[in-house]
Amino acid sequence: GAGVSQSPSNKVTEKGKDVELRCDPISGHTALYWYRQSLGQGLEFLIYFQGNSAPDKSGLPSDRFSAERTGGSVSTLTIQRTQQEDSAVYLCASSSPSGGLNTGELFFGEGSRLTVL
Amino acid sequence: SQQGEEDPQALSIQEGENATMNCSYKTSINNLQWYRQNSGRGLVHLILIRSNEREKHSGRLRVTLDTSKKSSSLLITASRAADTASYFCATVSNSGYALNFGKGTSLLVTP
């Protein structure tokens, strides 16, 4: 697609429910990132994918969080047994093979705003 | 942590004035990037400056980098109301995979 697409844009759920957030990166981008942004805060790194593998899962805050990427494209971030502190905007970004961190630049989606009641 | 920290946290100026935001970081870097985030939106890449560069320009943006002080500044000249946004600096994490972002500077430009 033309840009990074995330869905849903807004999700309200009850505490204890599971949620799935989806990210569709720019076509051809092999690197994919998930970040979390709490209100008025910076971005907290969650996980990075290169292709289908996740060499860096260091940012996942607990074992309730998991992510997968299939076919080197779409990624799903799953939060199990959601808690109120999970409320945040979850941002996905992708970068191209010739891009990446040493040449910039990450392309971000608009985010999925999660509210846990 | 290699996370950058922006200063000031908030900045309010009038249209036409210049806005300067600063970023400090803690460890050595290959490059430093600046991003902009409009309210309720994703981040947009503005400019990247490499560790061997001292200054870089892009339109009304000017970025400087002082690796000896581990600091960078973003200058927006002749600001416009449309420049109202949060601005973040970012450096590569210790793992080498991800960008670490600071908490950002919230810029308000009033007409």
PDB file of C-alpha atoms in Angstrom:
ATOM      1  CA  GLY A   1       0.000   0.000   0.000  1.00  0.00           C
ATOM      2  CA  ALA A   2       0.877   3.644  -0.094  1.00  0.00           C
ATOM      3  CA  GLY A   3       1.620   3.844   3.578  1.00  0.00           C
ATOM      4  CA  VAL A   4       1.667   1.824   6.763  1.00  0.00           C
ATOM      5  CA  SER A   5      -1.867   0.809   7.626  1.00  0.00           C
ATOM      6  CA  GLN A   6      -2.997  -0.053  11.139  1.00  0.00           C
ATOM      7  CA  SER A   7      -6.277  -1.402  12.391  1.00  0.00           C
ATOM      8  CA  PRO A   8      -8.361  -0.861  14.328  1.00  0.00           C
ATOM      9  CA  SER A   9      -7.753   2.849  14.711  1.00  0.00           C
ATOM     10  CA  ASN A  10      -9.600   2.769  18.017  1.00  0.00           C
ATOM     11  CA  LYS A  11     -10.343  -0.118  20.335  1.00  0.00           C
ATOM     12  CA  VAL A  12     -12.172  -0.027  23.629  1.00  0.00           C
ATOM     13  CA  THR A  13     -12.115  -3.226  25.625  1.00  0.00           C
ATOM     14  CA  GLU A  14     -12.815  -4.476  29.088  1.00  0.00           C
ATOM     15  CA  LYS A  15     -10.101  -5.450  31.486  1.00  0.00           C
ATOM     16  CA  GLY A  16      -9.190  -9.096  31.084  1.00  0.00           C
ATOM     17  CA  LYS A  17     -10.130  -9.373  27.419  1.00  0.00           C
ATOM     18  CA  ASP A  18      -7.640 -10.172  24.664  1.00  0.00           C
ATOM     19  CA  VAL A  19      -7.011  -7.741  21.818  1.00  0.00           C
ATOM     20  CA  GLU A  20      -5.325  -8.011  18.452  1.00  0.00           C
ATOM     21  CA  LEU A  21      -3.829  -5.070  16.647  1.00  0.00           C
ATOM     22  CA  ARG A  22      -2.878  -5.320  13.017  1.00  0.00           C
ATOM     23  CA  CYS A  23      -0.166  -3.621  10.979  1.00  0.00           C
ATOM     24  CA  ASP A  24       0.174  -3.731   7.220  1.00  0.00           C
ATOM     25  CA  PRO A  25       3.574  -2.270   6.292  1.00  0.00           C
ATOM     26  CA  ILE A  26       4.600  -0.562   3.103  1.00  0.00           C
ATOM     27  CA  SER A  27       4.973  -3.118   0.348  1.00  0.00           C
ATOM     28  CA  GLY A  28       8.547  -4.337   0.098  1.00  0.00           C
ATOM     29  CA  HIS A  29       9.583  -3.141   3.552  1.00  0.00           C
ATOM     30  CA  THR A  30      11.265  -6.025   5.326  1.00  0.00           C
ATOM     31  CA  ALA A  31      11.732  -4.368   8.692  1.00  0.00           C
ATOM     32  CA  LEU A  32       8.739  -3.802  10.954  1.00  0.00           C
ATOM     33  CA  TYR A  33       8.574  -2.209  14.401  1.00  0.00           C
ATOM     34  CA  TRP A  34       5.979  -1.912  17.126  1.00  0.00           C
ATOM     35  CA  TYR A  35       6.060   0.970  19.595  1.00  0.00           C
ATOM     36  CA  ARG A  36       3.762   2.014  22.400  1.00  0.00           C
ATOM     37  CA  GLN A  37       3.015   5.627  23.261  1.00  0.00           C
ATOM     38  CA  SER A  38       1.258   6.463  26.482  1.00  0.00           C
ATOM     39  CA  LEU A  39      -0.489   9.810  26.889  1.00  0.00           C
ATOM     40  CA  GLY A  40       1.980  12.664  26.635  1.00  0.00           C
ATOM     41  CA  GLN A  41       4.928  10.312  26.580  1.00  0.00           C
ATOM     42  CA  GLY A  42       7.574   9.310  24.128  1.00  0.00           C
ATOM     43  CA  LEU A  43       7.656   6.074  22.233  1.00  0.00           C
ATOM     44  CA  GLU A  44       8.428   2.841  24.001  1.00  0.00           C
ATOM     45  CA  PHE A  45       9.976   0.184  21.749  1.00  0.00           C
ATOM     46  CA  LEU A  46       8.197  -3.163  21.871  1.00  0.00           C
ATOM     47  CA  ILE A  47       9.490  -5.465  19.138  1.00  0.00           C
ATOM     48  CA  TYR A  48      11.307  -5.527  15.813  1.00  0.00           C
ATOM     49  CA  PHE A  49      10.863  -7.920  12.896  1.00  0.00           C
ATOM     50  CA  GLN A  50      13.257  -8.526  10.046  1.00  0.00           C
ATOM     51  CA  GLY A  51      11.223 -10.557   7.616  1.00  0.00           C
ATOM     52  CA  ASN A  52       9.290 -13.060   9.712  1.00  0.00           C
ATOM     53  CA  SER A  53      11.815 -13.339  12.483  1.00  0.00           C
ATOM     54  CA  ALA A  54      11.953 -11.169  15.563  1.00  0.00           C
ATOM     55  CA  PRO A  55      15.582 -10.711  16.586  1.00  0.00           C
ATOM     56  CA  ASP A  56      14.664  -8.132  19.173  1.00  0.00           C
ATOM     57  CA  LYS A  57      11.753  -8.749  21.527  1.00  0.00           C
ATOM     58  CA  SER A  58      13.397  -6.940  24.374  1.00  0.00           C
ATOM     59  CA  GLY A  59      10.737  -4.263  24.660  1.00  0.00           C
ATOM     60  CA  LEU A  60       7.730  -6.480  25.230  1.00  0.00           C
ATOM     61  CA  PRO A  61       6.603  -5.439  28.726  1.00  0.00           C
ATOM     62  CA  SER A  62       5.231  -8.786  29.869  1.00  0.00           C
ATOM     63  CA  ASP A  63       4.380 -12.284  28.668  1.00  0.00           C
ATOM     64  CA  ARG A  64       0.856 -11.059  27.999  1.00  0.00           C
ATOM     65  CA  PHE A  65       2.265  -9.340  24.921  1.00  0.00           C
ATOM     66  CA  SER A  66       3.160 -11.256  21.779  1.00  0.00           C
ATOM     67  CA  ALA A  67       3.586 -10.453  18.132  1.00  0.00           C
ATOM     68  CA  GLU A  68       3.920 -12.366  14.943  1.00  0.00           C
ATOM     69  CA  ARG A  69       4.554 -11.622  11.345  1.00  0.00           C
ATOM     70  CA  THR A  70       3.652 -13.962   8.531  1.00  0.00           C
ATOM     71  CA  GLY A  71       4.726 -13.872   4.924  1.00  0.00           C
ATOM     72  CA  GLY A  72       7.123 -11.071   5.683  1.00  0.00           C
ATOM     73  CA  SER A  73       4.268  -8.629   5.545  1.00  0.00           C
ATOM     74  CA  VAL A  74       1.350  -8.181   7.937  1.00  0.00           C
ATOM     75  CA  SER A  75       2.050  -8.240  11.652  1.00  0.00           C
ATOM     76  CA  THR A  76      -0.292  -8.775  14.571  1.00  0.00           C
ATOM     77  CA  LEU A  77       0.340  -7.576  18.102  1.00  0.00           C
ATOM     78  CA  THR A  78      -1.686  -9.514  20.657  1.00  0.00           C
ATOM     79  CA  ILE A  79      -2.293  -8.434  24.219  1.00  0.00           C
ATOM     80  CA  GLN A  80      -3.825 -11.082  26.440  1.00  0.00           C
ATOM     81  CA  ARG A  81      -5.805 -10.397  29.592  1.00  0.00           C
ATOM     82  CA  THR A  82      -5.592  -6.658  29.076  1.00  0.00           C
ATOM     83  CA  GLN A  83      -4.992  -4.364  32.018  1.00  0.00           C
ATOM     84  CA  GLN A  84      -5.802  -0.678  32.381  1.00  0.00           C
ATOM     85  CA  GLU A  85      -2.114   0.202  32.163  1.00  0.00           C
ATOM     86  CA  ASP A  86      -2.106  -1.250  28.638  1.00  0.00           C
ATOM     87  CA  SER A  87      -4.138   1.746  27.498  1.00  0.00           C
ATOM     88  CA  ALA A  88      -1.997   3.590  24.976  1.00  0.00           C
ATOM     89  CA  VAL A  89      -1.504   4.228  21.303  1.00  0.00           C
ATOM     90  CA  TYR A  90       0.268   1.356  19.587  1.00  0.00           C
ATOM     91  CA  LEU A  91       2.315   2.532  16.635  1.00  0.00           C
ATOM     92  CA  CYS A  92       3.721   0.396  13.870  1.00  0.00           C
ATOM     93  CA  ALA A  93       6.554   1.433  11.578  1.00  0.00           C
ATOM     94  CA  SER A  94       8.355  -0.144   8.658  1.00  0.00           C
ATOM     95  CA  SER A  95      11.530   0.505   6.737  1.00  0.00           C
ATOM     96  CA  SER A  96      12.939  -0.557   3.418  1.00  0.00           C
ATOM     97  CA  PRO A  97      15.822  -2.944   2.768  1.00  0.00           C
ATOM     98  CA  SER A  98      17.986  -0.104   1.542  1.00  0.00           C
ATOM     99  CA  GLY A  99      16.749   2.058   4.351  1.00  0.00           C
ATOM    100  CA  GLY A 100      16.883   0.917   7.879  1.00  0.00           C
ATOM    101  CA  LEU A 101      18.432   2.611  10.745  1.00  0.00           C
ATOM    102  CA  ASN A 102      21.753   3.719   9.336  1.00  0.00           C
ATOM    103  CA  THR A 103      20.124   5.578   6.510  1.00  0.00           C
ATOM    104  CA  GLY A 104      16.850   6.426   8.202  1.00  0.00           C
ATOM    105  CA  GLU A 105      13.895   6.459   7.969  1.00  0.00           C
ATOM    106  CA  LEU A 106      11.016   4.758   9.679  1.00  0.00           C
ATOM    107  CA  PHE A 107       7.572   5.138   8.151  1.00  0.00           C
ATOM    108  CA  PHE A 108       4.865   5.147  10.790  1.00  0.00           C
ATOM    109  CA  GLY A 109       1.227   4.246  10.682  1.00  0.00           C
ATOM    110  CA  GLU A 110      -1.424   6.364  12.346  1.00  0.00           C
ATOM    111  CA  GLY A 111      -1.575   4.057  15.335  1.00  0.00           C
ATOM    112  CA  SER A 112      -4.190   2.014  17.155  1.00  0.00           C
ATOM    113  CA  ARG A 113      -5.579   3.718  20.239  1.00  0.00           C
ATOM    114  CA  LEU A 114      -6.380   1.127  22.895  1.00  0.00           C
ATOM    115  CA  THR A 115      -8.520   1.942  25.884  1.00  0.00           C
ATOM    116  CA  VAL A 116      -8.932  -0.671  28.579  1.00  0.00           C
ATOM    117  CA  LEU A 117     -11.833  -0.015  30.905  1.00  0.00           C
TER     118      LEU A 117
ATOM    119  CA  SER B   1      19.814   3.904  28.102  1.00  0.00           C
ATOM    120  CA  GLN B   2      20.638   5.475  24.790  1.00  0.00           C
ATOM    121  CA  GLN B   3      17.346   7.295  24.772  1.00  0.00           C
ATOM    122  CA  GLY B   4      17.464  10.900  23.625  1.00  0.00           C
ATOM    123  CA  GLU B   5      15.926  13.589  25.764  1.00  0.00           C
ATOM    124  CA  GLU B   6      14.428  16.711  24.290  1.00  0.00           C
ATOM    125  CA  ASP B   7      14.464  20.127  25.833  1.00  0.00           C
ATOM    126  CA  PRO B   8      12.308  22.092  26.418  1.00  0.00           C
ATOM    127  CA  GLN B   9       9.306  19.873  27.065  1.00  0.00           C
ATOM    128  CA  ALA B  10       7.015  22.582  25.727  1.00  0.00           C
ATOM    129  CA  LEU B  11       7.565  25.683  23.643  1.00  0.00           C
ATOM    130  CA  SER B  12       5.083  28.371  22.659  1.00  0.00           C
ATOM    131  CA  ILE B  13       5.940  30.993  20.043  1.00  0.00           C
ATOM    132  CA  GLN B  14       4.245  33.249  17.547  1.00  0.00           C
ATOM    133  CA  GLU B  15       4.182  32.783  13.816  1.00  0.00           C
ATOM    134  CA  GLY B  16       7.302  34.105  12.162  1.00  0.00           C
ATOM    135  CA  GLU B  17       9.529  33.436  15.140  1.00  0.00           C
ATOM    136  CA  ASN B  18      12.213  30.754  15.191  1.00  0.00           C
ATOM    137  CA  ALA B  19      11.841  27.644  17.321  1.00  0.00           C
ATOM    138  CA  THR B  20      14.825  25.803  18.743  1.00  0.00           C
ATOM    139  CA  MET B  21      14.610  22.378  20.319  1.00  0.00           C
ATOM    140  CA  ASN B  22      17.481  20.472  21.843  1.00  0.00           C
ATOM    141  CA  CYS B  23      18.235  16.811  22.226  1.00  0.00           C
ATOM    142  CA  SER B  24      20.805  15.123  24.433  1.00  0.00           C
ATOM    143  CA  TYR B  25      21.810  11.492  24.289  1.00  0.00           C
ATOM    144  CA  LYS B  26      24.099   9.264  26.275  1.00  0.00           C
ATOM    145  CA  THR B  27      26.209   6.972  24.101  1.00  0.00           C
ATOM    146  CA  SER B  28      27.973   7.028  20.756  1.00  0.00           C
ATOM    147  CA  ILE B  29      25.784   7.149  17.668  1.00  0.00           C
ATOM    148  CA  ASN B  30      25.963   6.544  13.934  1.00  0.00           C
ATOM    149  CA  ASN B  31      23.252   9.032  13.260  1.00  0.00           C
ATOM    150  CA  LEU B  32      20.518  11.009  14.941  1.00  0.00           C
ATOM    151  CA  GLN B  33      17.063  11.521  13.514  1.00  0.00           C
ATOM    152  CA  TRP B  34      14.293  14.027  14.132  1.00  0.00           C
ATOM    153  CA  TYR B  35      10.617  13.207  13.746  1.00  0.00           C
ATOM    154  CA  ARG B  36       7.429  15.220  13.969  1.00  0.00           C
ATOM    155  CA  GLN B  37       4.085  14.058  15.317  1.00  0.00           C
ATOM    156  CA  ASN B  38       0.897  15.977  14.799  1.00  0.00           C
ATOM    157  CA  SER B  39      -1.758  15.429  17.442  1.00  0.00           C
ATOM    158  CA  GLY B  40      -3.375  12.023  17.101  1.00  0.00           C
ATOM    159  CA  ARG B  41      -1.200  11.004  14.175  1.00  0.00           C
ATOM    160  CA  GLY B  42       1.842   8.864  13.521  1.00  0.00           C
ATOM    161  CA  LEU B  43       5.384  10.155  13.374  1.00  0.00           C
ATOM    162  CA  VAL B  44       6.896  11.638  10.253  1.00  0.00           C
ATOM    163  CA  HIS B  45      10.618  11.594   9.576  1.00  0.00           C
ATOM    164  CA  LEU B  46      12.080  15.082   9.179  1.00  0.00           C
ATOM    165  CA  ILE B  47      15.812  14.789   8.884  1.00  0.00           C
ATOM    166  CA  LEU B  48      18.777  12.542   9.649  1.00  0.00           C
ATOM    167  CA  ILE B  49      22.214  13.779  10.551  1.00  0.00           C
ATOM    168  CA  ARG B  50      25.196  11.434  10.551  1.00  0.00           C
ATOM    169  CA  SER B  51      27.825  11.387  13.256  1.00  0.00           C
ATOM    170  CA  ASN B  52      30.422  12.887  10.910  1.00  0.00           C
ATOM    171  CA  GLU B  53      28.160  15.815  10.025  1.00  0.00           C
ATOM    172  CA  ARG B  54      27.882  18.976  12.075  1.00  0.00           C
ATOM    173  CA  GLU B  55      25.001  20.724  10.391  1.00  0.00           C
ATOM    174  CA  LYS B  56      22.278  19.887   7.928  1.00  0.00           C
ATOM    175  CA  HIS B  57      19.520  21.882   6.299  1.00  0.00           C
ATOM    176  CA  SER B  58      16.170  20.933   4.845  1.00  0.00           C
ATOM    177  CA  GLY B  59      13.881  23.766   3.859  1.00  0.00           C
ATOM    178  CA  ARG B  60      13.146  25.768   7.013  1.00  0.00           C
ATOM    179  CA  LEU B  61      14.775  23.124   9.184  1.00  0.00           C
ATOM    180  CA  ARG B  62      18.320  23.291  10.415  1.00  0.00           C
ATOM    181  CA  VAL B  63      19.834  20.515  12.496  1.00  0.00           C
ATOM    182  CA  THR B  64      23.157  20.637  14.278  1.00  0.00           C
ATOM    183  CA  LEU B  65      25.055  17.834  15.952  1.00  0.00           C
ATOM    184  CA  ASP B  66      27.802  18.098  18.531  1.00  0.00           C
ATOM    185  CA  THR B  67      29.101  14.609  19.238  1.00  0.00           C
ATOM    186  CA  SER B  68      31.548  15.875  21.842  1.00  0.00           C
ATOM    187  CA  LYS B  69      28.616  17.173  23.887  1.00  0.00           C
ATOM    188  CA  LYS B  70      26.287  14.381  22.779  1.00  0.00           C
ATOM    189  CA  SER B  71      23.688  16.906  21.753  1.00  0.00           C
ATOM    190  CA  SER B  72      21.697  18.006  18.761  1.00  0.00           C
ATOM    191  CA  SER B  73      19.436  20.924  18.037  1.00  0.00           C
ATOM    192  CA  LEU B  74      16.547  21.399  15.640  1.00  0.00           C
ATOM    193  CA  LEU B  75      15.834  24.923  14.474  1.00  0.00           C
ATOM    194  CA  ILE B  76      12.642  25.788  12.646  1.00  0.00           C
ATOM    195  CA  THR B  77      12.893  29.197  11.047  1.00  0.00           C
ATOM    196  CA  ALA B  78       9.976  31.517  10.299  1.00  0.00           C
ATOM    197  CA  SER B  79       7.563  29.211  12.065  1.00  0.00           C
ATOM    198  CA  ARG B  80       3.981  28.724  10.932  1.00  0.00           C
ATOM    199  CA  ALA B  81       0.858  27.616  12.754  1.00  0.00           C
ATOM    200  CA  ALA B  82       1.101  24.357  10.791  1.00  0.00           C
ATOM    201  CA  ASP B  83       4.398  23.622  12.556  1.00  0.00           C
ATOM    202  CA  THR B  84       2.441  23.011  15.752  1.00  0.00           C
ATOM    203  CA  ALA B  85       3.310  19.445  16.702  1.00  0.00           C
ATOM    204  CA  SER B  86       5.526  17.356  18.946  1.00  0.00           C
ATOM    205  CA  TYR B  87       9.111  16.897  17.860  1.00  0.00           C
ATOM    206  CA  PHE B  88      11.205  13.884  18.795  1.00  0.00           C
ATOM    207  CA  CYS B  89      14.834  13.016  18.402  1.00  0.00           C
ATOM    208  CA  ALA B  90      15.817   9.399  17.982  1.00  0.00           C
ATOM    209  CA  THR B  91      18.994   7.357  18.189  1.00  0.00           C
ATOM    210  CA  VAL B  92      19.687   3.699  17.593  1.00  0.00           C
ATOM    211  CA  SER B  93      19.275   1.378  20.547  1.00  0.00           C
ATOM    212  CA  ASN B  94      22.035  -0.754  22.012  1.00  0.00           C
ATOM    213  CA  SER B  95      20.668  -3.758  20.162  1.00  0.00           C
ATOM    214  CA  GLY B  96      21.247  -1.904  16.919  1.00  0.00           C
ATOM    215  CA  TYR B  97      17.766  -2.686  15.705  1.00  0.00           C
ATOM    216  CA  ALA B  98      15.391  -0.082  16.996  1.00  0.00           C
ATOM    217  CA  LEU B  99      15.227   3.650  17.352  1.00  0.00           C
ATOM    218  CA  ASN B 100      14.961   5.030  20.853  1.00  0.00           C
ATOM    219  CA  PHE B 101      12.821   8.145  21.134  1.00  0.00           C
ATOM    220  CA  GLY B 102      12.737  10.814  23.775  1.00  0.00           C
ATOM    221  CA  LYS B 103       9.564  12.259  25.265  1.00  0.00           C
ATOM    222  CA  GLY B 104       9.524  15.051  22.733  1.00  0.00           C
ATOM    223  CA  THR B 105       9.119  18.793  22.652  1.00  0.00           C
ATOM    224  CA  SER B 106       5.585  20.042  22.242  1.00  0.00           C
ATOM    225  CA  LEU B 107       5.644  23.118  19.996  1.00  0.00           C
ATOM    226  CA  LEU B 108       2.718  25.514  19.780  1.00  0.00           C
ATOM    227  CA  VAL B 109       2.833  28.211  17.116  1.00  0.00           C
ATOM    228  CA  THR B 110       0.120  30.815  17.483  1.00  0.00           C
ATOM    229  CA  PRO B 111      -1.042  33.024  14.608  1.00  0.00           C
TER     230      PRO B 111
END
